[in-house]
């Protein structure tokens, strides 16, 4: 099997699967990403493992479900001992570097327990979820009365902006993520009424082109050794604001129609209904909010696509297109008012299904170039894929990695997955308080197969079921449909089996377990033998014909 | 709340719950352990978390289910990052020391990954599942054609034996665990035909008195600082052989009648039936084997009890009885032919229920001295109990520790547990091969409540159900009883909820999750605000009245 030498793992943030022209958007042309799709495989049913940045990414990087690694919400630290794609790839001789966002929060307590210093090589890798850092840029420098959301957020980018003449204590906010009234007053991008205005920054200085250049700089510096580069953009994530000319490209005539039904708004489901009532759901249910935001959101994506053009052209020129696997995906989607919701944090496809395009330059992948796959895939499949590209064998790692390599799917060698799983832990949100759920209850689990999607809740809350074939827009909740009881029972049982999986048996390979089954006890433990003749002679040899002086009186 | 200063955590190995006179054995008088029971609380429904040394102990030491820590069979390493009672107690200012057995296997790969050296203080603790080691003695030095079962096993004890004049390369085997024909020929204790003979060793030199003395030496060396001592005996675990005079104390007239039914032997259940067919089950189903072994087993227990007398008298004399909590328990039981089985590794009470006596010298515990409790308790409850004795609060640790403190039960303050859980992973055993199960399937889960016990299996194997009230001997498998379908469904659902618990969310306390619910976003992330007026003024202050020069052309 020939494999690419390098991996360029591009992740956008909050990019809906259906906001790219190769996925069918009629008005948002993304020719550069489309071109990659034409060279690779476009996965039409790619699911994230949690609809929120932090847990989704921790699953992607570890190749494990949230229920397995435990970092179940933003800023819940990924515990020491969890290994990530960086750890696995380095062992295989491939560097694994970060350029951009991870949303990783280090497990300071666990590191202290083990005496790991954050500034040691090992400590730094543990702190950065296994990546070596070329540039960490979580792309966010919010500031409130209690200080910055992220002490390290966007510091380098702010330095860059200052070097380009953007002054002030936080040009990330005042220029990259705000408009200006033309007389020197900042119109903050945090307020969506400003989303249709241009960000007060030259386009080439905004964060997406900046990060593209940083990615290119990283690759330029690489020698002959194979590398994996996680080029991880913050956009099209909020604040929803984009510099000219992208701010003015898209109006309501270009928007996808809002997907929502009156019946949804009348749901009695406490979690779905509760999310609608949250400020974000309320805001995005208003047309004037959508009208302001969607143009910016589409502009941000258009800018991302243009930057992909810059990047892919450069890769072509430098020959990297021939030896580098390229993945384009996202950590989750964005409701944008669909289903009366904003943001993510629930389980409609709008939120949990993402674009995923994988380009493999190997000859074995030629047959499927430009095709779409409706195979169910998960973001935790990327780590196993990369392990195989780096020359590793999943048989040595399938006790740790819970995904499956995508290489067979890229090369037409079948391999299907029956189910995809997603989870959301809302135990630290106001909704959990309103519903008076304890911290174990305020969690939901989703499973989908080739037709249905079941969402189950803790705390005695009833399930939600969608029939994706009859109702692809997921407008009809069959959670109480008597005729679908058997479907719910079946998928609930799938979730139960999944929940019992041995996800923590990570210190022994499955191969070793299997081999042990056939091994005799050759190290002297003899069980069930009444006499010497009840055990194989070679096994008891050490216990035969032994001499020892009898003790007195025995 | 007053708490004891120290903790003496005594564990025997393979001690059945019903082989002590305080638990009702009519012929095996254990007055010393009984005396402790008279001063403390005897738990009549104490369950281990896995019927095998290694996983049972790893659960006890971590306070977590096997499904949570993953060390699911003997010598499956406990992964780096799992914290144990030692880690928790030391943080609270209490030393935590090992004298005896743990069956811990270090996670060498995980340690190397994090650069932890086994001979560093931290590395040594990680290697010894959190204990500081006064003496590690797993009590086993088997030797076969491929060498020793355990490279470090019983080395110190062997040195001790040699210092006492027992010569040879392995006096552990030749003297402590073998008889002698009187002319210098070793009659190995591995062969049960020798079990009725006396071990060729002076009683005071055998392993149980040796370890008692080592425990006393440890305590003698302690100064004023509080300590927890895990005094962990190998006995009455096999090899089934005991020195005089204990070898001759018990004959068939003293044995508990064997508990087995013909109907059991005719079971079609592949796991239960498969275990019966294993060599150990076959051996212990023969009366002449039981006749040889049971006398030795009872003699070993009698010796243990006599040593408890030595130890408790010494504790009384030195004043430690007044300031030390004492726990006596076991890691699992022993079938001894009941249910046509030997050893452990299945889920009848014979195997999964253990004696547990807890003596708390505090005045608050006076009211319940000498009482029995039929509350369901688990061995993972010990770590939380010890944390509270050391002055810790479970509210700070209930995101890691899955048990509950026993202190309320010791002090008559109610607190009940509805269910106890146990698991067994047989994926590396010959049975899994015979049944052609994969490594995720060859596992079983048990749940018991105040009446029933359900055992569920992977791989499509049907469940087993016992009605402990109608059938306390567990002779009637109700796994296919139509009238018990509702019981199986109910308990299966309990297991499902259990399996979905957030066992890996160990880097954030439940208190922190709860507190976050009520916290406003005070670090600048403003979601769902169309204009400034849509968010609290203090939260958006940093975004108002900001000045920045407009860029050209904006």
Short mmCIF file of N, CA and C in Angstrom, two decimals, chain A residues 227-371:
data_model
loop_
_atom_site.label_atom_id
_atom_site.label_comp_id
_atom_site.label_asym_id
_atom_site.label_seq_id
_atom_site.Cartn_x
_atom_site.Cartn_y
_atom_site.Cartn_z
N UNK A 227 5.67 15.11 7.78
CA UNK A 227 5.01 15.95 8.77
C UNK A 227 3.50 15.86 8.63
N UNK A 228 2.84 16.10 9.75
CA UNK A 228 1.39 16.35 9.77
C UNK A 228 1.22 17.76 10.29
N UNK A 229 0.54 18.59 9.54
CA UNK A 229 0.27 19.97 9.97
C UNK A 229 -1.23 20.14 10.18
N UNK A 230 -1.59 20.47 11.42
CA UNK A 230 -3.00 20.77 11.71
C UNK A 230 -3.17 22.28 11.55
N UNK A 231 -3.67 22.65 10.35
CA UNK A 231 -3.90 24.06 10.05
C UNK A 231 -5.36 24.34 10.41
N UNK A 232 -5.54 25.06 11.49
CA UNK A 232 -6.84 25.07 12.15
C UNK A 232 -7.35 26.50 12.29
N UNK A 233 -8.31 26.83 11.44
CA UNK A 233 -8.83 28.19 11.36
C UNK A 233 -9.94 28.43 12.39
N UNK A 234 -10.02 29.67 12.85
CA UNK A 234 -11.13 30.03 13.74
C UNK A 234 -12.41 30.30 12.94
N UNK A 235 -12.29 30.70 11.71
CA UNK A 235 -13.46 31.13 10.94
C UNK A 235 -14.14 29.96 10.24
N UNK A 236 -15.43 30.06 9.91
CA UNK A 236 -16.34 31.21 9.97
C UNK A 236 -17.04 31.40 11.33
N UNK A 237 -16.43 30.92 12.37
CA UNK A 237 -16.95 31.10 13.75
C UNK A 237 -17.16 32.58 14.05
N UNK A 238 -18.12 32.87 14.94
CA UNK A 238 -18.30 34.25 15.40
C UNK A 238 -17.06 34.79 16.06
N UNK A 239 -16.91 36.08 16.26
CA UNK A 239 -17.84 37.15 15.89
C UNK A 239 -18.10 37.18 14.38
N UNK A 240 -19.39 37.31 14.04
CA UNK A 240 -19.78 37.29 12.63
C UNK A 240 -19.49 38.64 11.99
N UNK A 241 -18.32 38.78 11.47
CA UNK A 241 -17.97 40.03 10.79
C UNK A 241 -16.77 39.73 9.90
N UNK A 242 -16.75 40.35 8.73
CA UNK A 242 -15.71 40.00 7.75
C UNK A 242 -15.28 41.28 7.03
N UNK A 243 -14.02 41.37 6.67
CA UNK A 243 -13.60 42.61 5.99
C UNK A 243 -14.13 42.70 4.56
N UNK A 244 -14.04 43.92 4.03
CA UNK A 244 -14.36 44.13 2.62
C UNK A 244 -13.36 43.34 1.77
N UNK A 245 -13.69 42.83 0.62
CA UNK A 245 -15.02 43.00 -0.01
C UNK A 245 -16.03 41.94 0.41
N UNK A 246 -15.63 41.04 1.31
CA UNK A 246 -16.50 39.89 1.61
C UNK A 246 -17.78 40.29 2.34
N UNK A 247 -17.76 41.45 3.00
CA UNK A 247 -18.93 41.83 3.80
C UNK A 247 -20.15 42.11 2.92
N UNK A 248 -19.89 42.46 1.68
CA UNK A 248 -21.02 42.91 0.86
C UNK A 248 -21.38 41.96 -0.26
N UNK A 249 -20.89 40.76 -0.19
CA UNK A 249 -21.11 39.84 -1.32
C UNK A 249 -22.45 39.12 -1.30
N UNK A 250 -23.00 38.94 -0.09
CA UNK A 250 -24.18 38.05 0.01
C UNK A 250 -25.33 38.74 0.74
N UNK A 251 -26.46 38.69 0.11
CA UNK A 251 -27.68 39.24 0.72
C UNK A 251 -28.73 38.17 0.83
N UNK A 252 -29.90 38.54 1.33
CA UNK A 252 -30.97 37.56 1.56
C UNK A 252 -31.29 36.71 0.34
N UNK A 253 -31.07 37.26 -0.85
CA UNK A 253 -31.37 36.47 -2.04
C UNK A 253 -30.42 35.29 -2.19
N UNK A 254 -29.32 35.29 -1.42
CA UNK A 254 -28.35 34.19 -1.50
C UNK A 254 -28.47 33.19 -0.34
N UNK A 255 -29.33 33.51 0.62
CA UNK A 255 -29.40 32.65 1.80
C UNK A 255 -30.16 31.37 1.50
N UNK A 256 -29.76 30.30 2.16
CA UNK A 256 -30.61 29.11 2.15
C UNK A 256 -31.86 29.44 2.94
N UNK A 257 -33.01 28.95 2.47
CA UNK A 257 -34.23 29.22 3.25
C UNK A 257 -34.11 28.64 4.66
N UNK A 258 -34.67 29.35 5.61
CA UNK A 258 -34.60 28.87 6.99
C UNK A 258 -35.39 27.56 7.10
N UNK A 259 -34.84 26.62 7.84
CA UNK A 259 -35.47 25.31 8.00
C UNK A 259 -36.08 25.24 9.39
N UNK A 260 -37.35 25.44 9.48
CA UNK A 260 -38.00 25.37 10.79
C UNK A 260 -39.49 25.22 10.59
N UNK A 261 -40.13 24.63 11.56
CA UNK A 261 -41.57 24.38 11.46
C UNK A 261 -42.25 24.87 12.73
N UNK A 262 -43.46 25.31 12.56
CA UNK A 262 -44.22 25.79 13.72
C UNK A 262 -44.35 24.69 14.76
N UNK A 263 -44.52 23.47 14.27
CA UNK A 263 -44.68 22.35 15.21
C UNK A 263 -43.45 22.21 16.11
N UNK A 264 -42.30 22.51 15.57
CA UNK A 264 -41.09 22.43 16.40
C UNK A 264 -41.18 23.39 17.58
N UNK A 265 -41.63 24.60 17.27
CA UNK A 265 -41.65 25.61 18.32
C UNK A 265 -42.62 25.23 19.43
N UNK A 266 -43.57 24.36 19.09
CA UNK A 266 -44.56 23.96 20.09
C UNK A 266 -44.13 22.69 20.84
N UNK A 267 -42.92 22.25 20.62
CA UNK A 267 -42.48 21.02 21.28
C UNK A 267 -42.59 21.14 22.79
N UNK A 268 -42.90 20.02 23.41
CA UNK A 268 -42.88 19.99 24.88
C UNK A 268 -41.56 19.39 25.37
N UNK A 269 -40.67 19.10 24.44
CA UNK A 269 -39.42 18.47 24.88
C UNK A 269 -38.58 19.47 25.67
N UNK A 270 -38.23 19.10 26.90
CA UNK A 270 -37.58 20.10 27.77
C UNK A 270 -36.21 20.56 27.29
N UNK A 271 -35.48 19.69 26.62
CA UNK A 271 -34.13 20.11 26.19
C UNK A 271 -34.21 20.88 24.87
N UNK A 272 -34.87 20.31 23.89
CA UNK A 272 -35.02 21.00 22.61
C UNK A 272 -35.74 22.34 22.84
N UNK A 273 -36.84 22.28 23.56
CA UNK A 273 -37.60 23.50 23.86
C UNK A 273 -36.77 24.48 24.68
N UNK A 274 -36.04 23.95 25.62
CA UNK A 274 -35.22 24.81 26.48
C UNK A 274 -34.14 25.54 25.68
N UNK A 275 -33.56 24.84 24.71
CA UNK A 275 -32.53 25.49 23.90
C UNK A 275 -33.13 26.59 23.03
N UNK A 276 -34.35 26.36 22.54
CA UNK A 276 -35.02 27.42 21.75
C UNK A 276 -35.22 28.68 22.57
N UNK A 277 -35.49 28.46 23.87
CA UNK A 277 -35.79 29.62 24.72
C UNK A 277 -34.53 30.36 25.16
N UNK A 278 -33.37 29.75 24.95
CA UNK A 278 -32.13 30.42 25.33
C UNK A 278 -31.93 31.65 24.46
N UNK A 279 -31.16 32.63 24.93
CA UNK A 279 -31.00 33.89 24.18
C UNK A 279 -30.56 33.68 22.74
N UNK A 280 -29.65 32.72 22.53
CA UNK A 280 -29.16 32.50 21.17
C UNK A 280 -30.28 32.00 20.26
N UNK A 281 -31.07 31.05 20.77
CA UNK A 281 -32.19 30.55 19.99
C UNK A 281 -33.19 31.66 19.70
N UNK A 282 -33.47 32.46 20.70
CA UNK A 282 -34.41 33.57 20.53
C UNK A 282 -33.88 34.55 19.46
N UNK A 283 -32.61 34.86 19.56
CA UNK A 283 -32.04 35.83 18.61
C UNK A 283 -32.12 35.32 17.18
N UNK A 284 -31.69 34.10 16.97
CA UNK A 284 -31.62 33.58 15.62
C UNK A 284 -32.98 33.20 15.05
N UNK A 285 -33.98 33.24 15.88
CA UNK A 285 -35.33 33.00 15.37
C UNK A 285 -35.93 34.27 14.75
N UNK A 286 -35.19 35.35 14.86
CA UNK A 286 -35.68 36.62 14.30
C UNK A 286 -35.04 36.87 12.94
N UNK A 287 -35.86 37.19 11.97
CA UNK A 287 -35.35 37.32 10.60
C UNK A 287 -34.33 38.44 10.47
N UNK A 288 -34.53 39.53 11.21
CA UNK A 288 -33.58 40.63 11.01
C UNK A 288 -32.19 40.26 11.53
N UNK A 289 -32.12 39.35 12.51
CA UNK A 289 -30.82 38.87 12.98
C UNK A 289 -30.17 38.01 11.90
N UNK A 290 -30.95 37.05 11.42
CA UNK A 290 -30.43 36.21 10.34
C UNK A 290 -29.96 37.04 9.15
N UNK A 291 -30.76 38.05 8.82
CA UNK A 291 -30.41 38.86 7.64
C UNK A 291 -29.06 39.55 7.82
N UNK A 292 -28.75 39.95 9.03
CA UNK A 292 -27.46 40.59 9.28
C UNK A 292 -26.33 39.56 9.28
N UNK A 293 -26.59 38.44 9.94
CA UNK A 293 -25.51 37.49 10.20
C UNK A 293 -25.15 36.65 8.98
N UNK A 294 -26.16 36.21 8.26
CA UNK A 294 -25.87 35.22 7.20
C UNK A 294 -24.95 35.76 6.12
N UNK A 295 -25.09 37.04 5.81
CA UNK A 295 -24.20 37.63 4.81
C UNK A 295 -22.76 37.57 5.28
N UNK A 296 -22.54 37.89 6.56
CA UNK A 296 -21.18 37.85 7.11
C UNK A 296 -20.67 36.42 7.15
N UNK A 297 -21.53 35.51 7.57
CA UNK A 297 -21.13 34.09 7.67
C UNK A 297 -20.71 33.57 6.29
N UNK A 298 -21.49 33.91 5.28
CA UNK A 298 -21.16 33.46 3.93
C UNK A 298 -19.90 34.16 3.42
N UNK A 299 -19.75 35.42 3.78
CA UNK A 299 -18.54 36.14 3.38
C UNK A 299 -17.29 35.52 4.01
N UNK A 300 -17.42 35.15 5.27
CA UNK A 300 -16.28 34.50 5.96
C UNK A 300 -15.90 33.20 5.25
N UNK A 301 -16.93 32.45 4.83
CA UNK A 301 -16.65 31.19 4.13
C UNK A 301 -16.03 31.46 2.76
N UNK A 302 -16.55 32.46 2.10
CA UNK A 302 -15.99 32.80 0.78
C UNK A 302 -14.51 33.18 0.94
N UNK A 303 -14.21 33.91 1.99
CA UNK A 303 -12.81 34.28 2.24
C UNK A 303 -11.97 33.02 2.52
N UNK A 304 -12.54 32.12 3.32
CA UNK A 304 -11.85 30.85 3.59
C UNK A 304 -11.54 30.13 2.28
N UNK A 305 -12.54 30.09 1.41
CA UNK A 305 -12.32 29.38 0.15
C UNK A 305 -11.24 30.07 -0.69
N UNK A 306 -11.27 31.37 -0.74
CA UNK A 306 -10.22 32.07 -1.49
C UNK A 306 -8.84 31.75 -0.91
N UNK A 307 -8.77 31.68 0.39
CA UNK A 307 -7.49 31.34 1.01
C UNK A 307 -7.09 29.90 0.70
N UNK A 308 -8.06 29.03 0.57
CA UNK A 308 -7.74 27.66 0.15
C UNK A 308 -7.16 27.69 -1.26
N UNK A 309 -7.65 28.61 -2.06
CA UNK A 309 -7.07 28.75 -3.39
C UNK A 309 -5.60 29.15 -3.32
N UNK A 310 -5.31 30.13 -2.48
CA UNK A 310 -3.91 30.55 -2.29
C UNK A 310 -3.06 29.36 -1.84
N UNK A 311 -3.58 28.65 -0.86
CA UNK A 311 -2.82 27.54 -0.26
C UNK A 311 -2.62 26.40 -1.26
N UNK A 312 -3.70 26.01 -1.92
CA UNK A 312 -3.60 24.86 -2.82
C UNK A 312 -2.71 25.20 -4.03
N UNK A 313 -2.80 26.44 -4.50
CA UNK A 313 -1.92 26.83 -5.61
C UNK A 313 -0.45 26.72 -5.17
N UNK A 314 -0.19 27.18 -3.97
CA UNK A 314 1.19 27.12 -3.47
C UNK A 314 1.64 25.66 -3.30
N UNK A 315 0.74 24.83 -2.81
CA UNK A 315 1.09 23.41 -2.65
C UNK A 315 1.38 22.77 -4.01
N UNK A 316 0.61 23.19 -4.99
CA UNK A 316 0.81 22.67 -6.35
C UNK A 316 2.18 23.09 -6.87
N UNK A 317 2.47 24.37 -6.70
CA UNK A 317 3.74 24.91 -7.21
C UNK A 317 4.95 24.25 -6.55
N UNK A 318 4.81 23.95 -5.29
CA UNK A 318 5.97 23.43 -4.55
C UNK A 318 6.03 21.91 -4.57
N UNK A 319 5.11 21.29 -5.25
CA UNK A 319 5.15 19.84 -5.35
C UNK A 319 4.51 19.11 -4.19
N UNK A 320 4.03 19.84 -3.24
CA UNK A 320 3.46 19.20 -2.05
C UNK A 320 2.13 18.50 -2.35
N UNK A 321 1.49 18.95 -3.44
CA UNK A 321 0.22 18.32 -3.80
C UNK A 321 0.43 16.85 -4.16
N UNK A 322 1.65 16.51 -4.51
CA UNK A 322 1.92 15.13 -4.93
C UNK A 322 2.21 14.20 -3.77
N UNK A 323 2.60 14.77 -2.64
CA UNK A 323 3.02 13.87 -1.55
C UNK A 323 2.29 14.14 -0.24
N UNK A 324 1.21 14.91 -0.33
CA UNK A 324 0.54 15.32 0.90
C UNK A 324 -0.95 14.99 0.86
N UNK A 325 -1.39 14.26 1.86
CA UNK A 325 -2.83 14.08 2.03
C UNK A 325 -3.42 15.38 2.56
N UNK A 326 -4.56 15.78 2.02
CA UNK A 326 -5.19 17.01 2.50
C UNK A 326 -6.61 16.69 2.96
N UNK A 327 -6.90 17.11 4.16
CA UNK A 327 -8.25 16.96 4.71
C UNK A 327 -8.82 18.35 4.95
N UNK A 328 -10.05 18.56 4.54
CA UNK A 328 -10.77 19.80 4.88
C UNK A 328 -12.04 19.39 5.61
N UNK A 329 -12.19 19.91 6.83
CA UNK A 329 -13.39 19.58 7.59
C UNK A 329 -13.68 20.71 8.58
N UNK A 330 -14.59 20.45 9.49
CA UNK A 330 -14.98 21.45 10.49
C UNK A 330 -15.27 20.76 11.80
N UNK A 331 -15.25 21.50 12.89
CA UNK A 331 -15.47 20.88 14.20
C UNK A 331 -16.96 20.74 14.55
N UNK A 332 -17.80 21.50 13.85
CA UNK A 332 -19.26 21.40 14.02
C UNK A 332 -19.89 22.41 13.08
N UNK A 333 -21.22 22.43 13.04
CA UNK A 333 -21.91 23.38 12.17
C UNK A 333 -22.42 24.60 12.92
N UNK A 334 -23.52 25.16 12.42
CA UNK A 334 -24.08 26.37 13.01
C UNK A 334 -25.56 26.38 12.66
N UNK A 335 -26.43 26.47 13.65
CA UNK A 335 -27.87 26.42 13.37
C UNK A 335 -28.34 27.61 12.54
N UNK A 336 -27.84 28.80 12.82
CA UNK A 336 -28.20 30.00 12.06
C UNK A 336 -29.72 30.19 11.97
N UNK A 337 -30.44 29.81 13.00
CA UNK A 337 -31.89 30.01 13.01
C UNK A 337 -32.68 28.79 12.58
N UNK A 338 -32.04 27.82 11.95
CA UNK A 338 -32.77 26.59 11.63
C UNK A 338 -33.24 25.94 12.93
N UNK A 339 -34.42 25.38 12.86
CA UNK A 339 -35.00 24.70 14.04
C UNK A 339 -35.13 25.67 15.23
N UNK A 340 -35.21 26.97 14.94
CA UNK A 340 -35.37 28.00 15.97
C UNK A 340 -34.18 28.06 16.93
N UNK A 341 -33.04 27.66 16.42
CA UNK A 341 -31.85 27.63 17.27
C UNK A 341 -30.72 28.44 16.63
N UNK A 342 -29.79 28.85 17.45
CA UNK A 342 -28.54 29.42 16.98
C UNK A 342 -27.39 28.57 17.49
N UNK A 343 -26.17 28.91 17.06
CA UNK A 343 -25.00 28.16 17.52
C UNK A 343 -25.06 26.68 17.17
N UNK A 344 -24.62 25.83 18.10
CA UNK A 344 -24.58 24.39 17.84
C UNK A 344 -25.24 23.71 19.06
N UNK A 345 -24.60 22.86 19.76
CA UNK A 345 -25.03 22.26 21.04
C UNK A 345 -26.32 21.46 20.96
N UNK A 346 -26.77 21.07 19.77
CA UNK A 346 -27.83 20.09 19.68
C UNK A 346 -27.55 19.25 18.44
N UNK A 347 -28.43 18.32 18.13
CA UNK A 347 -28.02 17.22 17.27
C UNK A 347 -28.68 17.15 15.90
N UNK A 348 -29.26 18.24 15.41
CA UNK A 348 -29.69 18.21 14.01
C UNK A 348 -28.44 18.18 13.13
N UNK A 349 -28.62 17.68 11.91
CA UNK A 349 -27.48 17.60 11.00
C UNK A 349 -26.81 18.97 10.79
N UNK A 350 -27.63 19.99 10.85
CA UNK A 350 -27.12 21.36 10.76
C UNK A 350 -25.94 21.59 11.70
N UNK A 351 -25.97 20.90 12.82
CA UNK A 351 -24.97 21.10 13.85
C UNK A 351 -23.92 19.99 13.88
N UNK A 352 -24.36 18.74 13.73
CA UNK A 352 -23.46 17.62 13.99
C UNK A 352 -22.86 16.98 12.73
N UNK A 353 -23.37 17.36 11.59
CA UNK A 353 -22.81 16.85 10.33
C UNK A 353 -21.90 17.94 9.76
N UNK A 354 -20.76 17.55 9.31
CA UNK A 354 -19.81 18.54 8.82
C UNK A 354 -19.32 18.16 7.43
N UNK A 355 -18.79 19.16 6.71
CA UNK A 355 -18.14 18.83 5.45
C UNK A 355 -16.87 18.04 5.75
N UNK A 356 -16.56 17.07 4.94
CA UNK A 356 -15.28 16.41 5.07
C UNK A 356 -14.82 15.95 3.69
N UNK A 357 -13.72 16.52 3.28
CA UNK A 357 -13.13 16.20 1.98
C UNK A 357 -11.73 15.68 2.24
N UNK A 358 -11.44 14.53 1.65
CA UNK A 358 -10.12 13.96 1.86
C UNK A 358 -9.47 13.71 0.50
N UNK A 359 -8.34 14.34 0.32
CA UNK A 359 -7.56 14.17 -0.91
C UNK A 359 -6.34 13.33 -0.59
N UNK A 360 -6.20 12.25 -1.32
CA UNK A 360 -5.08 11.32 -1.13
C UNK A 360 -4.34 11.24 -2.46
N UNK A 361 -3.10 11.72 -2.52
CA UNK A 361 -2.40 11.75 -3.81
C UNK A 361 -1.98 10.38 -4.33
N UNK A 362 -2.13 9.34 -3.53
CA UNK A 362 -1.63 8.02 -3.93
C UNK A 362 -2.39 7.50 -5.16
N UNK A 363 -1.67 6.73 -5.95
CA UNK A 363 -2.28 6.16 -7.16
C UNK A 363 -3.49 5.30 -6.81
N UNK A 364 -3.42 4.62 -5.66
CA UNK A 364 -4.53 3.75 -5.26
C UNK A 364 -5.84 4.52 -5.09
N UNK A 365 -5.73 5.84 -4.92
CA UNK A 365 -6.93 6.63 -4.70
C UNK A 365 -7.48 7.22 -6.00
N UNK A 366 -6.83 6.93 -7.10
CA UNK A 366 -7.24 7.54 -8.36
C UNK A 366 -8.68 7.20 -8.76
N UNK A 367 -9.06 5.98 -8.53
CA UNK A 367 -10.36 5.51 -9.02
C UNK A 367 -11.52 6.32 -8.46
N UNK A 368 -11.38 6.82 -7.24
CA UNK A 368 -12.51 7.48 -6.60
C UNK A 368 -12.38 9.01 -6.57
N UNK A 369 -11.43 9.54 -7.30
CA UNK A 369 -11.30 11.01 -7.29
C UNK A 369 -12.58 11.67 -7.80
N UNK A 370 -12.99 12.70 -7.06
CA UNK A 370 -14.16 13.44 -7.48
C UNK A 370 -15.48 12.80 -7.16
N UNK A 371 -15.42 11.70 -6.40
CA UNK A 371 -16.68 11.03 -6.06
C UNK A 371 -17.15 11.46 -4.67
#
